[in-house]
Amino acid sequence: MTQLFLFLLLTVLPSVIAHSNLAYIIINGELYHGYDPRPGKTNYPDRVGWSSDNPDAGFVGPVNYTTPEISCHLNGKSTPFHAPIPAGDTVHVQWNGWPYGHPGPVLSYLAPCEGTADGCASVNKTQLLWTKIDNSGPVLINQNEGPPGQWASHVMIANNNSWSVHIPSGLKPGPYVLRHEAIALHFAKNANGAQNYPLCMNLWVTPPREGTQTLPFVLDGAPATKLYKADDPGIFIDVFKTLTEYVVPGPTVAANALPVPHGEQKGSASVRDGVAVRVTGTRTVPFVARRTEAFQS
C-alpha cells in the first residue's frame, strides 16, 4: 500500500474520526479539564478549556479568518478557571485524537488578559492579541516515501495525540489564554479547504521556579483576525504534490519562546487532578489568584 493511497483512504473514512477537541491539559503531573462540545458529553465545572458551539467537534474554515470565530473556535466562550503554571514550565495539551490522514502544522499562541478583574473569565476575545510561541517546525518533515509525507501532526499522533508547549521563562506573571491549534491540510488544495482547530484554555502564570534561567520575552501580539489569509501559501496548498518547502502560516515565533522540539515531544500521564484557580482583584495588575477548593478532587 503506497503512502498516498493510505492518506486517501484515511481521508475519506467516516467523519467520526475526522474531528477533535481539547480533552485536558497536564502541568507538572496535574490534570486540568478541557471542553467537549459533542452532544451528551459532561463537562467539568472547573474546566480551564473554553466552550465552543461545534457539536460535531469540527473545524473553523478560511471563510472565518476575518471573524472572531478563528480566535477560540465557533462562539468560543471563556471559563472562570485558570490552570496555574510557573513561567518556564511546560503545558502538555491532550487532544481527543487526530486522524493520520490530516497532515499539517501544530501552532501555539499566548494572549494576556488585560483590563479585567477576573483574569481571563470576562475577557473580550476580539481584543486578545496573540503572540506565537510554537510553530512545530519543521512542519513538513520529509516526503521520502512520496507525498504527502511526514508532518508535525504525525509527531503529535505518535505521542498519543498530544503536544507539549513551553511557556516562556520571561513571561510576566498574570492571566493568559493559550491558543493551541492544529490545521488539517488534506483538502487545502481547494479554496477554503484548510481546516483550523483552535483550542483555547486559561492559564495563571506565576514567577519562574528558583534556578530557572530567565530569558527576556516580549509579547508582539496581533488580533486573531490578522493571523491568516485564505490564500497564504501554508493554507491554500496541495499536500499531495511533491513539496520542497512549507511556509508556516501566521507570524514568526517570538524570540526566546523556546518551542519543545520534535525529539522531545512525548506523551504524559497525570498524577492527580489539579486545582484550577479563579482570579479576583482590581482592574489594575497585579491580580490576586485565589484557589477554589470546591472543585478539588
Protein backbone atom coordinates (compact mmCIF):
# COMPACT_ATOMS: atom_id res chain seq x y z
CA MET A 1 0.00 0.00 0.00
CA THR A 2 1.56 3.31 -1.01
CA GLN A 3 1.62 6.23 1.39
CA LEU A 4 -0.58 8.25 -0.97
CA PHE A 5 -3.21 5.51 -1.02
CA LEU A 6 -3.10 5.28 2.77
CA PHE A 7 -3.67 9.02 3.10
CA LEU A 8 -6.54 8.98 0.65
CA LEU A 9 -8.12 6.05 2.47
CA LEU A 10 -7.85 7.72 5.86
CA THR A 11 -9.14 10.99 4.46
CA VAL A 12 -12.45 9.51 3.30
CA LEU A 13 -13.15 7.38 6.37
CA PRO A 14 -16.28 8.34 8.32
CA SER A 15 -16.17 11.78 9.90
CA VAL A 16 -16.39 10.27 13.38
CA ILE A 17 -12.58 10.12 13.37
CA ALA A 18 -12.06 13.37 11.49
CA HIS A 19 -12.81 15.88 14.25
CA SER A 20 -11.26 16.60 17.63
CA ASN A 21 -11.34 18.76 20.75
CA LEU A 22 -9.34 19.56 23.87
CA ALA A 23 -9.57 16.62 26.27
CA TYR A 24 -7.37 18.06 29.02
CA ILE A 25 -4.00 19.58 29.79
CA ILE A 26 -1.32 18.36 32.20
CA ILE A 27 1.03 20.67 34.07
CA ASN A 28 3.69 19.10 36.27
CA GLY A 29 1.64 15.93 36.60
CA GLU A 30 -1.61 17.70 37.45
CA LEU A 31 -4.62 17.41 35.14
CA TYR A 32 -6.95 20.28 34.19
CA HIS A 33 -10.05 19.62 32.12
CA GLY A 34 -10.77 20.84 28.61
CA TYR A 35 -14.13 21.07 26.88
CA ASP A 36 -16.03 18.51 24.84
CA PRO A 37 -18.63 20.14 22.53
CA ARG A 38 -20.28 16.90 21.46
CA PRO A 39 -23.92 16.29 22.49
CA GLY A 40 -24.41 14.27 25.65
CA LYS A 41 -20.90 14.91 26.98
CA THR A 42 -20.46 16.08 30.57
CA ASN A 43 -18.03 18.91 31.13
CA TYR A 44 -16.42 19.68 34.47
CA PRO A 45 -17.49 22.91 36.22
CA ASP A 46 -13.84 23.80 36.95
CA ARG A 47 -12.62 23.26 33.39
CA VAL A 48 -9.97 25.60 32.02
CA GLY A 49 -10.87 24.93 28.38
CA TRP A 50 -13.12 27.40 26.59
CA SER A 51 -16.53 26.22 25.41
CA SER A 52 -17.48 26.24 21.72
CA ASP A 53 -20.54 25.66 19.55
CA ASN A 54 -19.27 22.88 17.29
CA PRO A 55 -21.28 19.79 18.30
CA ASP A 56 -19.54 17.74 15.61
CA ALA A 57 -16.15 18.72 17.15
CA GLY A 58 -15.49 20.23 13.76
CA PHE A 59 -13.30 22.98 12.38
CA VAL A 60 -13.12 26.66 11.51
CA GLY A 61 -12.52 27.32 7.81
CA PRO A 62 -10.76 30.15 5.95
CA VAL A 63 -14.12 31.86 5.37
CA ASN A 64 -13.97 32.67 9.10
CA TYR A 65 -10.43 34.04 9.18
CA THR A 66 -11.72 37.61 9.38
CA THR A 67 -14.32 36.84 12.06
CA PRO A 68 -13.99 36.30 15.84
CA GLU A 69 -14.61 32.57 15.29
CA ILE A 70 -10.96 32.00 14.35
CA SER A 71 -9.85 33.15 17.80
CA CYS A 72 -11.17 30.39 20.06
CA HIS A 73 -13.45 28.36 17.78
CA LEU A 74 -17.14 28.79 16.96
CA ASN A 75 -18.81 31.05 19.52
CA GLY A 76 -15.92 30.36 21.88
CA LYS A 77 -16.57 31.43 25.48
CA SER A 78 -14.15 31.65 28.36
CA THR A 79 -14.36 29.95 31.75
CA PRO A 80 -13.78 31.46 35.20
CA PHE A 81 -10.99 28.98 35.90
CA HIS A 82 -7.26 29.05 35.13
CA ALA A 83 -4.55 26.41 35.31
CA PRO A 84 -1.60 27.71 37.38
CA ILE A 85 1.86 27.33 35.85
CA PRO A 86 5.27 28.84 36.61
CA ALA A 87 6.87 30.68 33.71
CA GLY A 88 9.43 28.40 32.10
CA ASP A 89 7.37 25.23 32.64
CA THR A 90 5.51 23.15 30.05
CA VAL A 91 1.83 22.62 29.26
CA HIS A 92 1.02 19.16 27.91
CA VAL A 93 -2.02 19.53 25.61
CA GLN A 94 -4.05 16.37 25.09
CA TRP A 95 -6.25 16.17 22.01
CA ASN A 96 -9.20 13.81 21.74
CA GLY A 97 -7.49 12.01 18.86
CA TRP A 98 -6.22 13.18 15.47
CA PRO A 99 -6.55 11.41 12.08
CA TYR A 100 -3.36 10.26 10.36
CA GLY A 101 -4.71 11.48 7.03
CA HIS A 102 -4.99 15.11 8.21
CA PRO A 103 -1.40 16.41 7.85
CA GLY A 104 -0.43 19.91 8.87
CA PRO A 105 1.12 22.23 11.45
CA VAL A 106 0.55 22.40 15.19
CA LEU A 107 0.69 26.00 16.39
CA SER A 108 0.55 27.74 19.78
CA TYR A 109 -0.07 31.35 20.80
CA LEU A 110 -0.37 33.31 24.06
CA ALA A 111 -2.51 36.37 24.74
CA PRO A 112 -2.54 38.33 28.02
CA CYS A 113 -5.91 39.10 29.62
CA GLU A 114 -5.76 42.78 30.48
CA GLY A 115 -8.23 45.26 31.92
CA THR A 116 -10.35 42.68 33.75
CA ALA A 117 -10.98 41.99 37.43
CA ASP A 118 -11.31 38.24 36.95
CA GLY A 119 -8.34 37.23 34.84
CA CYS A 120 -9.48 35.74 31.54
CA ALA A 121 -13.03 34.94 32.68
CA SER A 122 -14.68 38.01 31.17
CA VAL A 123 -12.08 38.91 28.57
CA ASN A 124 -13.31 40.14 25.18
CA LYS A 125 -11.83 37.64 22.72
CA THR A 126 -11.85 40.22 19.93
CA GLN A 127 -9.37 42.29 21.95
CA LEU A 128 -6.92 39.46 22.62
CA LEU A 129 -3.54 39.93 20.95
CA TRP A 130 -1.83 36.67 20.06
CA THR A 131 1.92 36.07 20.18
CA LYS A 132 3.15 32.87 18.55
CA ILE A 133 5.29 30.70 20.83
CA ASP A 134 5.45 27.49 18.78
CA ASN A 135 5.18 26.70 15.07
CA SER A 136 6.01 22.95 15.36
CA GLY A 137 8.92 23.37 12.97
CA PRO A 138 9.89 21.70 10.81
CA VAL A 139 6.22 21.23 9.90
CA LEU A 140 6.99 19.25 6.74
CA ILE A 141 9.47 16.68 7.99
CA ASN A 142 10.05 14.74 4.78
CA GLN A 143 8.43 13.17 1.74
CA ASN A 144 10.89 10.30 1.47
CA GLU A 145 8.12 7.83 0.65
CA GLY A 146 6.27 10.27 -1.55
CA PRO A 147 3.69 12.94 -0.77
CA PRO A 148 2.04 13.90 1.47
CA GLY A 149 4.95 12.68 3.63
CA GLN A 150 5.56 13.12 7.34
CA TRP A 151 4.32 16.28 9.07
CA ALA A 152 4.30 17.81 12.54
CA SER A 153 0.79 16.42 13.03
CA HIS A 154 2.28 12.92 12.81
CA VAL A 155 4.62 13.77 15.69
CA MET A 156 1.52 14.72 17.68
CA ILE A 157 -0.19 11.44 16.76
CA ALA A 158 2.90 9.41 17.69
CA ASN A 159 2.83 10.97 21.14
CA ASN A 160 -0.69 9.86 21.99
CA ASN A 161 -2.31 12.76 20.13
CA SER A 162 -0.63 15.32 22.36
CA TRP A 163 1.73 18.28 22.16
CA SER A 164 4.00 19.92 24.74
CA VAL A 165 4.04 23.72 24.83
CA HIS A 166 6.81 25.63 26.63
CA ILE A 167 5.69 28.74 28.49
CA PRO A 168 8.45 31.35 28.10
CA SER A 169 10.51 31.87 31.24
CA GLY A 170 10.46 35.64 30.80
CA LEU A 171 6.67 35.89 30.64
CA LYS A 172 5.29 38.31 33.23
CA PRO A 173 3.02 36.77 35.89
CA GLY A 174 -0.70 37.09 35.30
CA PRO A 175 -3.67 35.64 33.38
CA TYR A 176 -3.22 34.43 29.81
CA VAL A 177 -5.13 32.47 27.19
CA LEU A 178 -3.17 29.72 25.49
CA ARG A 179 -4.43 29.20 21.95
CA HIS A 180 -3.33 25.80 20.64
CA GLU A 181 -4.24 24.91 17.07
CA ALA A 182 -3.85 22.16 14.52
CA ILE A 183 -4.51 22.89 10.84
CA ALA A 184 -5.58 19.97 8.67
CA LEU A 185 -4.45 20.36 5.04
CA HIS A 186 -5.87 17.26 3.36
CA PHE A 187 -8.44 19.36 1.43
CA ALA A 188 -6.32 22.53 1.29
CA LYS A 189 -5.80 22.36 -2.48
CA ASN A 190 -9.39 23.58 -2.71
CA ALA A 191 -10.34 27.18 -1.97
CA ASN A 192 -11.39 27.40 1.69
CA GLY A 193 -10.36 23.77 2.12
CA ALA A 194 -7.99 24.13 5.08
CA GLN A 195 -9.43 23.14 8.45
CA ASN A 196 -8.38 25.03 11.60
CA TYR A 197 -8.97 23.61 15.06
CA PRO A 198 -8.22 26.42 17.54
CA LEU A 199 -8.42 25.32 21.17
CA CYS A 200 -8.28 27.93 23.94
CA MET A 201 -7.51 27.45 27.63
CA ASN A 202 -6.88 29.81 30.54
CA LEU A 203 -3.56 29.92 32.38
CA TRP A 204 -2.46 31.74 35.51
CA VAL A 205 1.27 32.29 35.06
CA THR A 206 3.34 32.62 38.23
CA PRO A 207 7.03 33.61 38.59
CA PRO A 208 9.54 31.03 37.37
CA ARG A 209 10.87 28.38 39.70
CA GLU A 210 14.05 29.09 41.59
CA GLY A 211 17.03 28.25 39.39
CA THR A 212 15.13 28.67 36.11
CA GLN A 213 17.14 30.56 33.52
CA THR A 214 15.01 33.60 32.72
CA LEU A 215 15.24 34.91 29.18
CA PRO A 216 13.75 38.25 28.16
CA PHE A 217 10.43 37.81 26.43
CA VAL A 218 8.36 40.45 24.65
CA LEU A 219 4.76 39.95 23.57
CA ASP A 220 4.24 41.10 19.98
CA GLY A 221 0.67 40.03 19.53
CA ALA A 222 -1.83 40.52 16.73
CA PRO A 223 -5.62 40.06 16.63
CA ALA A 224 -6.75 36.59 15.60
CA THR A 225 -8.38 38.09 12.51
CA LYS A 226 -4.92 39.17 11.30
CA LEU A 227 -3.16 35.81 11.77
CA TYR A 228 -4.06 34.12 8.46
CA LYS A 229 -5.33 34.80 4.98
CA ALA A 230 -7.19 32.27 2.83
CA ASP A 231 -4.53 32.47 0.11
CA ASP A 232 -1.49 32.13 2.39
CA PRO A 233 0.91 29.58 0.87
CA GLY A 234 0.65 27.43 4.00
CA ILE A 235 -3.16 27.49 3.87
CA PHE A 236 -4.01 27.16 0.16
CA ILE A 237 -1.74 24.25 -0.76
CA ASP A 238 -1.81 20.81 -2.35
CA VAL A 239 -0.02 18.50 0.07
CA PHE A 240 -0.40 15.59 -2.34
CA LYS A 241 2.20 17.12 -4.62
CA THR A 242 5.96 16.97 -4.12
CA LEU A 243 6.93 19.96 -1.99
CA THR A 244 10.36 21.49 -1.50
CA GLU A 245 9.26 23.59 1.47
CA TYR A 246 6.29 24.51 3.60
CA VAL A 247 5.65 28.10 4.66
CA VAL A 248 4.13 28.06 8.16
CA PRO A 249 1.08 30.34 8.29
CA GLY A 250 0.86 33.18 10.76
CA PRO A 251 3.54 35.33 12.39
CA THR A 252 7.02 34.15 13.29
CA VAL A 253 7.74 32.63 16.69
CA ALA A 254 8.64 35.24 19.30
CA ALA A 255 12.26 35.49 20.41
CA ASN A 256 13.14 33.28 23.40
CA ALA A 257 9.88 31.33 23.17
CA LEU A 258 11.91 28.08 23.01
CA PRO A 259 9.36 25.64 21.49
CA VAL A 260 9.70 21.99 22.51
CA PRO A 261 11.45 20.26 19.55
CA HIS A 262 10.01 17.17 17.88
CA GLY A 263 12.52 14.87 19.53
CA GLU A 264 11.47 16.00 22.99
CA GLN A 265 7.74 15.72 22.40
CA LYS A 266 6.31 12.86 24.44
CA GLY A 267 3.09 11.60 25.91
CA SER A 268 2.31 12.40 29.53
CA ALA A 269 0.27 10.88 32.33
CA SER A 270 -1.29 12.78 35.21
CA VAL A 271 -0.51 12.03 38.84
CA ARG A 272 -3.50 13.85 40.28
CA ASP A 273 -6.24 16.32 39.41
CA GLY A 274 -5.03 19.89 39.55
CA VAL A 275 -6.82 22.66 41.43
CA ALA A 276 -7.88 25.35 38.99
CA VAL A 277 -7.86 28.94 40.23
CA ARG A 278 -10.26 31.82 39.96
CA VAL A 279 -8.76 35.26 39.71
CA THR A 280 -10.01 38.13 41.87
CA GLY A 281 -8.70 41.64 42.22
CA THR A 282 -8.92 45.12 40.81
CA ARG A 283 -8.66 46.19 37.21
CA THR A 284 -5.02 47.05 37.69
CA VAL A 285 -2.26 44.47 37.84
CA PRO A 286 -1.09 42.56 39.73
CA PHE A 287 -4.14 40.39 40.05
CA VAL A 288 -4.63 38.10 43.02
CA ALA A 289 -5.19 34.44 42.29
CA ARG A 290 -7.41 32.54 44.72
CA ARG A 291 -7.53 28.77 44.64
CA THR A 292 -11.07 27.40 44.53
CA GLU A 293 -11.14 24.27 46.64
CA ALA A 294 -14.79 23.48 45.97
CA PHE A 295 -13.94 21.51 42.85
CA GLN A 296 -10.83 19.79 44.16
CA SER A 297 -10.91 16.02 43.61
